[in-house]
XYZ file of C-alpha atoms in Angstrom:
737
model
C -41.234 9.937 -21.293
C -38.158 12.123 -20.656
C -38.549 11.631 -16.894
C -38.786 7.868 -17.322
C -35.623 7.789 -19.447
C -33.846 9.899 -16.824
C -34.853 7.456 -14.046
C -33.686 4.511 -16.126
C -30.384 6.282 -16.789
C -29.910 7.065 -13.106
C -30.663 3.455 -12.259
C -28.029 2.193 -14.680
C -25.459 4.561 -13.187
C -26.352 3.364 -9.668
C -26.015 -0.298 -10.720
C -22.623 0.332 -12.347
C -21.434 2.234 -9.287
C -22.566 -0.577 -6.978
C -20.838 -3.180 -9.157
C -17.556 -1.236 -9.059
C -17.934 -0.793 -5.281
C -18.385 -4.561 -4.797
C -15.330 -5.153 -6.966
C -13.284 -2.814 -4.759
C -14.491 -4.510 -1.576
C -13.509 -7.883 -3.012
C -10.091 -6.568 -3.953
C -9.430 -4.867 -0.596
C -10.172 -8.092 1.276
C -6.929 -9.494 -0.206
C -4.818 -6.939 1.714
C -5.595 -7.363 5.433
C -2.901 -4.959 6.701
C -0.994 -1.825 5.687
C 1.842 -2.927 3.461
C 4.611 -1.227 5.397
C 5.461 1.596 3.022
C 6.382 5.078 4.117
C 3.433 6.601 2.321
C 0.753 4.574 4.059
C 2.109 5.024 7.531
C 2.689 8.696 6.913
C -1.004 9.134 6.089
C -2.347 6.701 8.712
C -0.176 8.142 11.465
C -1.244 11.685 10.647
C -4.915 10.628 10.718
C -4.421 9.082 14.155
C -2.614 12.190 15.394
C -5.356 14.496 14.065
C -7.901 12.322 15.869
C -6.103 12.911 19.181
C -4.195 9.608 19.303
C -0.528 8.761 19.653
C 1.730 10.725 17.317
C 3.751 7.832 15.835
C 6.807 9.846 14.951
C 8.114 9.289 11.435
C 11.855 8.842 10.840
C 13.728 10.941 8.304
C 11.137 10.725 5.526
C 9.254 12.786 2.935
C 6.462 14.935 4.396
C 3.113 13.487 3.357
C 0.295 15.993 3.017
C -2.642 16.076 5.439
C -5.596 16.299 3.045
C -6.297 12.571 2.970
C -5.540 12.057 6.711
C -8.162 14.695 7.537
C -10.695 12.469 5.810
C -9.515 9.451 7.801
C -9.340 11.237 11.156
C -13.020 10.610 12.113
C -12.557 6.887 11.550
C -9.388 6.983 13.649
C -11.261 8.785 16.402
C -13.902 6.082 16.764
C -11.877 3.049 15.714
C -9.180 1.793 18.065
C -8.336 -1.763 17.073
C -5.847 -1.489 14.145
C -7.322 -4.440 12.232
C -10.907 -3.137 12.472
C -9.781 0.392 11.664
C -7.899 -0.837 8.630
C -10.986 -2.549 7.313
C -13.103 0.559 7.895
C -10.550 2.628 5.987
C -10.629 0.192 3.087
C -14.424 0.431 2.923
C -14.175 4.226 2.849
C -11.525 3.932 0.135
C -13.791 1.668 -1.892
C -16.636 4.168 -1.682
C -14.373 7.051 -2.723
C -12.890 5.304 -5.722
C -16.240 3.799 -6.802
C -17.600 7.368 -6.876
C -15.583 7.759 -10.052
C -18.472 6.133 -11.960
C -21.094 8.862 -11.315
C -18.514 11.662 -11.425
C -17.076 10.555 -14.747
C -20.585 9.933 -16.051
C -21.430 13.541 -15.330
C -18.248 14.643 -17.105
C -19.075 12.477 -20.117
C -22.667 13.748 -20.281
C -22.113 17.417 -19.579
C -18.588 18.251 -20.647
C -18.164 15.785 -23.510
C -21.807 15.727 -24.626
C -22.085 11.938 -24.940
C -25.420 10.125 -25.026
C -26.411 8.440 -21.731
C -25.443 4.843 -22.578
C -22.173 5.792 -24.170
C -21.419 8.128 -21.281
C -21.969 5.272 -18.830
C -19.746 2.926 -20.822
C -16.999 5.557 -20.973
C -17.297 6.339 -17.244
C -17.200 2.684 -16.255
C -14.059 2.030 -18.292
C -12.456 5.113 -16.728
C -13.405 3.950 -13.232
C -11.813 0.561 -13.945
C -8.383 2.029 -14.653
C -5.679 -0.103 -12.969
C -4.601 2.817 -10.803
C -8.186 3.189 -9.502
C -8.604 -0.519 -8.800
C -5.261 -0.694 -6.995
C -5.787 2.451 -4.915
C -8.547 1.291 -2.583
C -6.357 -1.492 -1.146
C -3.874 1.014 0.255
C -4.177 4.064 2.474
C -2.628 6.574 0.080
C -3.456 10.045 -1.212
C -4.517 8.651 -4.630
C -7.756 7.399 -3.077
C -8.848 11.009 -2.668
C -7.017 12.437 -5.692
C -8.677 10.138 -8.243
C -12.275 11.272 -7.700
C -11.375 14.896 -6.889
C -9.578 15.479 -10.223
C -12.742 14.932 -12.351
C -14.780 16.634 -9.622
C -12.617 19.740 -10.174
C -13.544 19.625 -13.863
C -17.246 19.458 -12.932
C -16.839 22.295 -10.438
C -15.282 24.463 -13.155
C -18.101 23.504 -15.512
C -20.637 24.619 -12.913
C -18.749 27.852 -12.142
C -18.852 28.854 -15.805
C -22.660 28.371 -15.996
C -24.262 31.783 -15.588
C -27.710 30.179 -15.290
C -26.817 28.452 -12.004
C -27.355 30.085 -8.584
C -24.188 31.656 -7.229
C -23.975 29.192 -4.310
C -23.674 26.321 -6.797
C -20.669 27.931 -8.484
C -18.263 28.318 -5.575
C -16.648 24.862 -5.353
C -13.901 25.198 -7.962
C -11.414 27.183 -5.885
C -11.760 25.134 -2.678
C -11.502 21.844 -4.646
C -8.205 22.964 -6.162
C -6.952 23.799 -2.656
C -8.004 20.343 -1.457
C -6.046 18.744 -4.350
C -2.919 20.675 -3.438
C -3.363 19.724 0.227
C -3.778 16.058 -0.720
C -0.527 15.812 -2.692
C 2.076 18.521 -3.430
C 2.277 17.574 -7.111
C -0.892 19.658 -7.516
C 0.657 22.834 -6.071
C 0.978 24.232 -9.587
C -2.790 23.793 -9.860
C -3.272 26.680 -7.426
C -1.402 29.038 -9.739
C -3.237 27.722 -12.798
C -6.582 28.092 -11.033
C -5.896 31.667 -9.962
C -4.724 32.535 -13.477
C -7.911 31.071 -14.945
C -10.096 32.932 -12.476
C -8.289 36.207 -13.203
C -8.604 35.728 -17.001
C -12.275 34.810 -16.713
C -13.041 37.823 -14.507
C -11.228 40.138 -16.925
C -13.002 38.823 -20.007
C -16.411 38.342 -18.357
C -17.263 41.238 -16.063
C -20.519 39.512 -15.047
C -18.506 36.690 -13.571
C -16.145 38.775 -11.461
C -18.086 38.225 -8.275
C -18.078 34.441 -8.723
C -14.422 34.451 -9.759
C -13.479 36.511 -6.692
C -15.444 34.233 -4.374
C -13.677 31.177 -5.833
C -10.286 32.821 -5.489
C -11.091 33.683 -1.872
C -12.249 30.121 -1.219
C -9.093 28.761 -2.812
C -6.834 30.975 -0.693
C -8.739 30.347 2.552
C -8.861 26.584 2.228
C -5.239 26.458 1.073
C -4.049 28.504 4.051
C -6.065 26.529 6.613
C -4.913 23.183 5.255
C -1.361 24.479 5.075
C -1.507 25.364 8.765
C -2.802 21.859 9.574
C -0.001 20.391 7.470
C 2.694 22.330 9.323
C 1.266 21.362 12.707
C 1.218 17.655 11.851
C 4.692 17.795 10.371
C 6.122 19.462 13.493
C 4.517 16.840 15.730
C 5.309 13.682 13.780
C 8.465 14.109 11.684
C 11.896 13.801 13.262
C 13.259 15.420 10.077
C 11.855 15.990 6.617
C 13.487 14.358 3.606
C 13.139 16.850 0.766
C 13.248 14.626 -2.289
C 11.797 17.336 -4.474
C 15.161 19.120 -4.542
C 15.699 22.863 -4.603
C 15.954 25.629 -7.237
C 19.690 25.008 -7.647
C 19.056 21.357 -8.438
C 16.250 22.212 -10.837
C 18.411 24.801 -12.602
C 21.196 22.272 -13.060
C 18.749 19.750 -14.537
C 17.443 22.172 -17.162
C 20.789 23.747 -18.071
C 23.271 20.857 -18.110
C 23.617 18.170 -20.766
C 23.375 15.353 -18.201
C 20.386 16.990 -16.571
C 18.516 17.488 -19.841
C 19.253 13.913 -20.862
C 17.871 12.654 -17.536
C 14.773 14.829 -17.855
C 14.208 13.618 -21.426
C 14.593 9.911 -20.637
C 12.396 10.245 -17.534
C 9.718 11.955 -19.627
C 9.939 9.177 -22.225
C 9.513 6.535 -19.515
C 6.460 8.157 -17.976
C 4.915 8.755 -21.380
C 5.489 5.084 -22.251
C 3.751 4.023 -19.031
C 0.663 6.112 -19.846
C 0.534 4.889 -23.439
C 1.404 1.208 -23.040
C -0.249 0.689 -19.646
C -3.601 1.766 -21.095
C -3.103 -0.142 -24.393
C -3.134 3.247 -26.099
C -6.435 4.475 -24.617
C -4.792 7.366 -22.750
C -3.308 8.615 -26.026
C -6.699 8.308 -27.727
C -8.166 10.288 -24.846
C -5.523 13.025 -25.112
C -6.127 13.292 -28.866
C -9.843 13.475 -28.155
C -9.270 16.255 -25.617
C -7.204 18.225 -28.088
C -9.923 17.733 -30.692
C -12.430 19.223 -28.238
C -10.297 22.375 -28.030
C -10.510 22.725 -31.803
C -14.120 21.628 -32.180
C -16.047 21.548 -28.905
C -18.702 19.362 -30.507
C -16.234 16.683 -31.610
C -17.825 14.069 -29.368
C -21.174 15.690 -28.705
C -24.173 13.721 -29.940
C -26.667 16.550 -29.447
C -26.366 20.158 -30.604
C -25.335 22.662 -27.923
C -25.431 26.407 -27.544
C -22.336 28.486 -28.220
C -21.978 29.229 -24.510
C -21.861 25.508 -23.736
C -19.186 24.966 -26.348
C -17.128 27.817 -24.880
C -17.381 26.276 -21.419
C -16.356 22.932 -22.865
C -13.188 24.486 -24.320
C -12.285 26.125 -21.008
C -12.810 22.981 -18.923
C -10.907 20.707 -21.290
C -8.128 23.270 -21.672
C -7.731 23.634 -17.924
C -7.604 19.863 -17.363
C -4.966 19.550 -20.090
C -2.890 22.350 -18.543
C -3.167 20.835 -15.077
C -2.203 17.363 -16.377
C 0.789 18.854 -18.216
C 1.889 20.635 -15.028
C 1.630 17.420 -12.998
C 3.522 15.513 -15.704
C 6.308 18.084 -15.634
C 6.407 17.971 -11.837
C 6.603 14.175 -11.852
C 9.381 14.169 -14.468
C 11.364 16.764 -12.514
C 10.944 14.769 -9.291
C 12.009 11.401 -10.678
C 14.821 12.758 -12.790
C 16.616 13.251 -9.453
C 15.094 10.360 -7.444
C 15.622 6.900 -8.873
C 16.300 3.863 -6.699
C 13.873 1.258 -8.142
C 13.434 0.087 -11.727
C 9.832 1.367 -11.836
C 11.198 4.908 -11.382
C 12.313 4.680 -14.999
C 8.635 4.665 -16.005
C 6.791 5.920 -12.934
C 3.059 6.073 -13.295
C 1.337 6.863 -10.000
C 1.482 10.651 -10.298
C 0.162 10.907 -13.840
C -2.424 8.194 -13.215
C -4.449 10.918 -11.457
C -5.789 11.816 -14.906
C -5.986 8.323 -16.415
C -9.697 7.815 -15.570
C -10.466 11.092 -17.359
C -8.352 10.265 -20.418
C -9.842 6.785 -20.567
C -13.370 8.264 -20.420
C -12.593 10.693 -23.228
C -10.813 7.922 -25.142
C -13.873 5.644 -25.067
C -15.999 8.619 -26.118
C -13.701 9.212 -29.082
C -13.863 5.535 -30.126
C -17.657 5.273 -29.961
C -18.795 8.798 -30.860
C -15.919 10.478 -32.678
C -15.712 11.014 -36.397
C -13.907 8.533 -38.626
C -11.072 11.018 -39.048
C -10.709 11.511 -35.296
C -10.752 7.802 -34.560
C -8.182 7.028 -37.211
C -5.869 9.847 -36.162
C -6.157 8.960 -32.470
C -5.471 5.240 -32.905
C -2.579 5.828 -35.297
C -0.997 8.291 -32.883
C -1.519 5.807 -30.032
C 0.344 3.075 -31.959
C 3.140 5.512 -32.858
C 3.432 6.769 -29.256
C 3.654 3.235 -27.845
C 6.203 2.086 -30.440
C 8.412 5.182 -30.306
C 8.523 5.618 -26.537
C 8.925 1.854 -26.055
C 11.843 1.659 -28.475
C 13.575 4.638 -26.902
C 12.984 3.371 -23.365
C 14.353 -0.070 -24.199
C 17.543 1.537 -25.531
C 17.948 4.162 -22.800
C 16.940 2.220 -19.674
C 17.877 -1.175 -18.245
C 15.817 -2.338 -15.214
C 18.773 -4.323 -13.886
C 20.548 -1.014 -13.231
C 18.121 -0.421 -10.334
C 17.688 -3.936 -9.050
C 14.867 -4.989 -11.427
C 12.285 -4.046 -8.820
C 8.830 -2.954 -9.990
C 6.434 -1.918 -7.241
C 2.783 -2.616 -8.131
C 1.908 0.443 -6.106
C 3.980 2.654 -8.439
C 3.142 1.172 -11.873
C -0.190 -0.657 -11.531
C -0.998 -0.476 -15.235
C 2.347 -2.040 -16.203
C 2.801 -4.593 -13.454
C 1.637 -7.459 -15.698
C 4.415 -6.599 -18.146
C 6.986 -7.133 -15.350
C 5.660 -10.446 -14.037
C 7.442 -12.860 -16.431
C 10.768 -11.135 -15.625
C 11.584 -7.505 -14.900
C 14.444 -7.306 -17.398
C 12.076 -7.539 -20.378
C 9.320 -5.328 -19.025
C 9.635 -2.457 -21.481
C 9.937 -4.697 -24.541
C 6.971 -6.890 -23.577
C 4.814 -3.890 -22.777
C 5.620 -2.256 -26.082
C 4.811 -5.399 -28.079
C 1.537 -6.152 -26.284
C 0.223 -2.592 -26.212
C 1.514 -1.874 -29.722
C -0.257 -4.946 -31.063
C -3.550 -3.874 -29.535
C -3.128 -0.327 -30.842
C -2.440 -1.620 -34.367
C -5.579 -3.760 -34.149
C -7.500 -0.598 -33.204
C -6.027 1.191 -36.205
C -7.184 -1.642 -38.456
C -10.635 -1.621 -36.902
C -11.113 2.067 -37.722
C -10.999 1.273 -41.451
C -14.124 -0.852 -41.198
C -17.312 0.709 -42.462
C -20.994 0.495 -41.783
C -22.399 -1.998 -39.289
C -19.057 -3.745 -38.828
C -17.628 -0.730 -37.016
C -19.940 -0.857 -33.994
C -19.111 -4.378 -32.787
C -15.401 -3.706 -33.353
C -15.578 -0.527 -31.266
C -17.472 -2.378 -28.532
C -14.938 -5.213 -28.599
C -12.068 -2.713 -28.312
C -13.695 -1.133 -25.253
C -14.216 -4.557 -23.668
C -10.617 -5.571 -24.343
C -9.269 -2.404 -22.696
C -11.649 -2.764 -19.759
C -10.676 -6.414 -19.292
C -7.000 -5.540 -19.448
C -7.526 -2.792 -16.864
C -9.258 -5.137 -14.435
C -6.594 -7.814 -14.904
C -3.801 -5.275 -14.352
C -5.539 -3.804 -11.320
C -5.946 -7.294 -9.844
C -2.253 -7.929 -10.478
C -1.312 -4.747 -8.617
C -3.467 -5.723 -5.640
C -2.063 -9.264 -5.626
C 1.467 -7.834 -5.684
C 0.677 -5.576 -2.761
C -0.809 -8.462 -0.785
C 2.170 -10.696 -1.617
C 4.598 -8.123 -0.240
C 2.508 -7.806 2.911
C 2.467 -11.557 3.439
C 6.254 -11.604 3.284
C 6.678 -8.705 5.696
C 4.101 -9.927 8.233
C 5.050 -13.620 8.094
C 5.472 -14.916 11.663
C 5.358 -11.346 13.005
C 3.593 -11.151 16.369
C 5.585 -9.048 18.879
C 2.817 -6.510 19.493
C 0.752 -8.475 22.077
C 3.872 -8.999 24.240
C 4.824 -5.325 24.040
C 1.335 -4.394 25.187
C 1.595 -6.812 28.122
C 4.966 -5.369 29.143
C 3.377 -1.991 29.817
C 5.285 0.051 27.228
C 3.943 3.622 26.991
C 6.749 5.130 24.902
C 8.896 3.328 22.362
C 11.995 4.702 20.624
C 12.824 2.926 17.355
C 16.179 2.964 15.606
C 15.401 4.373 12.183
C 18.638 2.946 10.777
C 17.537 -0.653 11.513
C 15.779 -2.681 8.792
C 15.466 0.362 6.522
C 13.166 2.136 8.997
C 10.404 -0.405 8.352
C 10.056 -1.040 12.097
C 9.125 2.610 12.690
C 6.214 2.213 10.350
C 4.875 -1.209 11.347
C 5.055 -0.773 15.102
C 3.528 2.713 15.074
C 0.401 1.429 13.329
C -0.105 -1.654 15.504
C 0.569 0.152 18.819
C -2.124 2.819 18.817
C -1.674 3.640 22.508
C 2.121 3.866 22.436
C 3.971 7.099 21.709
C 6.441 5.945 19.068
C 9.534 8.073 18.659
C 12.492 7.835 16.301
C 16.269 8.001 16.666
C 19.159 7.165 14.355
C 21.752 4.802 15.837
C 23.872 4.981 12.639
C 24.341 8.697 13.333
C 25.435 8.001 16.904
C 22.121 8.949 18.518
C 20.958 7.243 21.688
C 17.326 6.290 22.423
C 15.707 9.087 24.459
C 13.249 6.775 26.276
C 13.578 3.627 28.448
C 12.245 1.218 25.795
C 13.955 1.057 22.410
C 13.680 -1.200 19.389
C 17.061 -1.783 17.799
C 19.138 -4.545 16.260
C 19.851 -7.463 18.542
C 23.523 -7.198 17.566
C 23.691 -3.426 18.216
C 26.806 -3.154 20.432
C 25.717 0.188 21.856
C 22.779 -1.290 23.732
C 24.661 -3.767 26.002
C 27.378 -1.131 26.540
C 24.723 1.220 27.843
C 23.490 -1.498 30.234
C 20.309 -2.251 28.287
C 18.641 -5.657 28.568
C 16.584 -7.379 25.879
C 12.962 -8.100 26.734
C 11.632 -9.327 23.364
C 12.917 -10.519 19.995
C 11.569 -9.683 16.539
C 13.253 -11.639 13.786
C 11.122 -11.038 10.713
C 12.048 -13.197 7.765
C 13.094 -10.222 5.623
C 15.273 -8.505 8.212
C 18.428 -10.260 7.041
C 18.006 -8.577 3.663
C 17.388 -5.227 5.368
C 20.611 -4.982 7.378
C 19.731 -6.883 10.571
C 20.748 -10.563 10.138
C 20.022 -11.358 13.805
C 16.786 -9.392 13.846
C 15.577 -6.782 16.303
C 15.152 -6.708 20.058
C 13.128 -4.635 22.476
C 15.765 -3.174 24.766
C 15.147 -1.778 28.258
C 17.521 0.865 29.613
C 18.827 0.755 33.221
C 16.407 2.288 35.658
C 12.929 1.817 37.012
C 11.501 0.028 33.987
C 14.388 -2.425 33.781
C 14.067 -3.193 37.492
C 10.293 -3.685 37.142
C 10.661 -6.143 34.262
C 13.583 -7.951 35.863
C 11.460 -8.576 38.963
C 8.710 -9.892 36.694
C 11.159 -12.263 34.949
C 10.534 -10.573 31.610
C 14.167 -9.947 30.571
C 16.367 -12.293 28.573
C 19.775 -13.194 29.983
C 22.670 -11.016 28.974
C 24.445 -12.262 25.858
C 21.367 -14.010 24.450
C 21.253 -16.381 22.646
C 22.515 -18.344 25.651
C 21.006 -20.723 28.151
C 18.108 -19.339 30.183
C 18.828 -19.097 33.948
C 18.020 -22.098 36.117
C 15.026 -20.338 37.649
C 13.437 -20.141 34.177
C 13.949 -23.841 33.450
C 10.697 -25.009 35.011
C 7.371 -25.743 33.403
C 4.305 -27.922 33.641
C 2.359 -29.611 30.868
C -1.101 -31.119 31.078
C -2.886 -33.245 28.528
C -6.371 -34.709 28.477
C -6.565 -38.246 27.148
C -6.062 -41.906 27.928
C -3.066 -43.079 29.909
C -2.190 -45.482 27.105
C -1.928 -44.434 23.483
C -1.390 -46.814 20.578
C 0.244 -46.164 17.225
C 2.108 -47.993 14.448
C 5.888 -47.972 14.033
C 6.810 -44.548 12.716
C 3.269 -43.332 13.471
C 2.350 -39.840 14.563
C 0.215 -39.089 17.614
C -1.321 -35.639 17.606
C -2.661 -34.089 20.807
C -3.471 -30.770 22.411
C -1.636 -29.778 25.593
C -1.632 -26.915 28.053
C 1.834 -25.589 28.889
C 2.617 -23.329 31.851
C 5.787 -21.275 32.365
C 6.303 -22.259 36.015
C 9.721 -20.660 36.402
C 10.998 -17.169 37.079
C 13.913 -15.060 35.964
C 13.413 -15.026 32.175
C 10.727 -15.429 29.470
C 10.464 -18.348 27.065
C 11.070 -17.166 23.480
C 9.009 -18.984 20.852
C 10.272 -20.013 17.433
C 8.431 -17.279 15.539
C 10.118 -14.584 17.652
C 13.565 -16.229 17.869
C 14.951 -17.881 14.775
C 18.316 -17.999 16.581
C 19.357 -21.085 18.591
C 17.776 -20.509 21.942
C 14.027 -20.606 21.608
C 12.009 -22.863 23.921
C 9.876 -25.698 22.579
C 7.794 -28.596 23.882
C 9.603 -31.931 23.683
C 8.518 -35.559 24.081
C 11.094 -37.856 25.684
C 10.390 -41.469 24.636
C 11.878 -44.190 26.933
C 11.447 -47.927 26.233
C 9.723 -50.061 28.905
C 10.648 -53.363 27.281
C 14.195 -54.711 27.602
C 14.657 -54.883 23.827
C 13.184 -51.460 23.123
C 15.177 -48.504 21.755
C 15.078 -44.858 22.903
C 12.918 -42.612 20.752
C 13.922 -39.396 19.043
C 12.680 -36.162 20.493
C 9.544 -34.801 18.869
C 6.900 -32.419 20.160
C 5.872 -28.935 19.061
C 6.370 -25.209 19.355
C 5.126 -22.679 21.877
C 2.155 -20.717 20.509
C 3.623 -17.379 21.620
C 6.259 -15.606 23.677
C 5.667 -16.704 27.291
C 6.370 -14.763 30.473
C 6.642 -16.432 33.901
C 3.184 -17.560 34.974
C 1.801 -17.632 31.426
C -0.236 -20.611 30.267
C -1.140 -21.486 26.695
C -2.733 -24.297 24.714
C -1.111 -25.703 21.619
C -1.014 -28.788 19.401
C 1.979 -31.119 19.419
C 2.962 -34.316 17.661
C 4.689 -37.364 19.153
C 6.449 -39.426 16.474
C 7.238 -43.104 17.032
C 10.751 -43.122 15.602
C 14.152 -43.899 17.084
C 17.213 -41.711 17.504
C 18.188 -42.308 13.876
C 14.600 -41.697 12.696
C 13.960 -45.389 12.118
C 10.466 -46.641 13.075
C 10.277 -47.746 16.694
C 9.955 -51.520 17.059
C 6.691 -52.836 18.565
C 6.528 -52.630 22.317
C 5.658 -50.330 25.183
C 7.271 -46.973 25.825
C 6.943 -44.185 28.367
C 6.502 -40.660 27.098
C 7.293 -37.642 29.228
C 6.402 -34.222 27.873
C 8.533 -31.285 28.878
C 10.164 -28.105 27.613
C 13.695 -27.624 26.298
C 15.766 -24.804 24.869
C 16.989 -25.226 21.329
C 20.775 -25.520 21.164
C 21.115 -25.830 24.941
C 21.529 -28.829 27.196
C 18.654 -28.473 29.645
C 15.285 -30.196 29.511
C 12.589 -29.488 32.084
C 9.983 -32.176 32.812
C 6.384 -31.140 32.445
C 5.379 -33.268 35.417
C 2.912 -36.116 35.753
C 0.197 -34.326 33.800
C 2.375 -34.617 30.716
C 3.230 -38.314 31.042
C 1.616 -41.291 29.318
C 2.448 -44.691 27.931
C 2.812 -45.378 24.217
C 2.216 -48.816 22.733
C 3.697 -49.400 19.300
C 1.866 -52.179 17.487
C 2.158 -53.605 13.985
């Protein structure tokens, strides 16, 4: 009977895990590319470098740890195509974050002492935290941090069990080292872990051998991963941006009035995010954890031995201490680094523990005593209201541009959607209202309490999923804006670029990040034109209006005019510049360089093309009608490429035009119509695209009935020349009523 119940329990855990995995795969499909943030490309580039690929040098940027890239390196070693590799990484991410269900279930069963069904409910709610749902869509350290934090709690639980074989008790130290190597905010965890091991060895002589082995494992793994980190940093970073500050900065923060005020308001903001973003469940979980320190059986539904209760106290106490250390680290960091409105209430760092607090919170709601439930829900309501009121008075999102990144505050992104300026007030009202409803529900007695508790859990779970979906949608929306009409990579690959130097001062260094990911075979390097540096390689990516490039004799070979570049300091976009020398001569002979001073007319040698269409020699349409057709266009000239509209928003791109000439004496000339080139075209290139011939006159009036001759050709926007596409692009048009 016991074995059958265990199998049924394992089956339910497997089903819940699979359901969460499918949810993650569905969410990740919404983000088909890296979203061009420093973090992602720091981790992805390091993974590629560790796998033996191009280094993709980072500009002046924070140094991202190598723990997560080490996990991605095998995928980078076997996956070459960036799009396929990105999808493989997202699948791995989904598996990692979905593993929260069985890990948290083990925590709920063993550490908290919950019954199987309640443990599964608590674990599932924890695994559905907005931070967890948002993480798998991005290549960031949180993907590894989220499951490893509760895994560290389980490893400590196992280490404290004298009945286990020694080999099963040696994971705690190495797991702490992995956490610290995944993100530096867990560096304090190394000191806390060593202190715990020392205290346990001193108080429990029988455990000294296990404690020593864990300490040795912690030190060994930490030193090895630190060496890997230094190697990657030396290879990939042009210079490290140390946003964490230094002891002098920290001392000023804790000893000056302004510093203490900033630390206090930053702590209030992050506490508000945890409380309001979880609708109070994190606070309930923290109260439940504190209750476990006082009474280790506060949530347990079965009696346990004294040794088990002692282990429970140690594990819960260590997790609380580690979470407090991370909270303090996050507050210290953001008290001196604020450039977006979400930095007033940053959540990503402390969200590492949200799945655990949510699991404990659900346990407290469904298995805690009436006194515990009432105290926890009342404190949750007070925490939301108090921190929200203070935050609304002390912080104004408009001071930092009213920008809330879904990546930074996934649990609060829904509060910001109606309008960033009211984010803190809306969040406080919504979360406070739910918390007050929970307080009311705890005064119910008898059978009425169970459905109310279940409803509360469902409401919090539903809110979490909705918030997580909002964070993923926000990430995808940002990616769609950045990648709109962005397709320079195929042309760069065709030009034979092996090394590319990118101006880190152009478009806020975004180009360094995007190009490095999508050019896996190109050694991307960084330089800073704003500091007077010159590109140290023949090919450079810099602003089109950068005066230093023409002065140095560089020629432009490609344009990149992303739609957001104007807001990022490059109103005319970027250009791929080629320095004087062998590469410039090679591309000039190929006709791959734009004329000097572009945008200007292409040279006469480039003003030749042929167009071929398949179809009848006579086409009929109504006045004002539209004739759609597919044509093949060939760049039959030499001397310069044909820029397409997506690459060149400036006057000067080449397009297909239809010249309409009347054949009847009383006919009128038609207005030019046609279509766009499908891509940047080099001499000799051919491409197929759809165009549209519109039967309207020069003033856009419908053409009168009659016969017309249509000649397809190519023309340069804003210039005077038109090149005929030849007989293959000619046909007659009959306009009939």
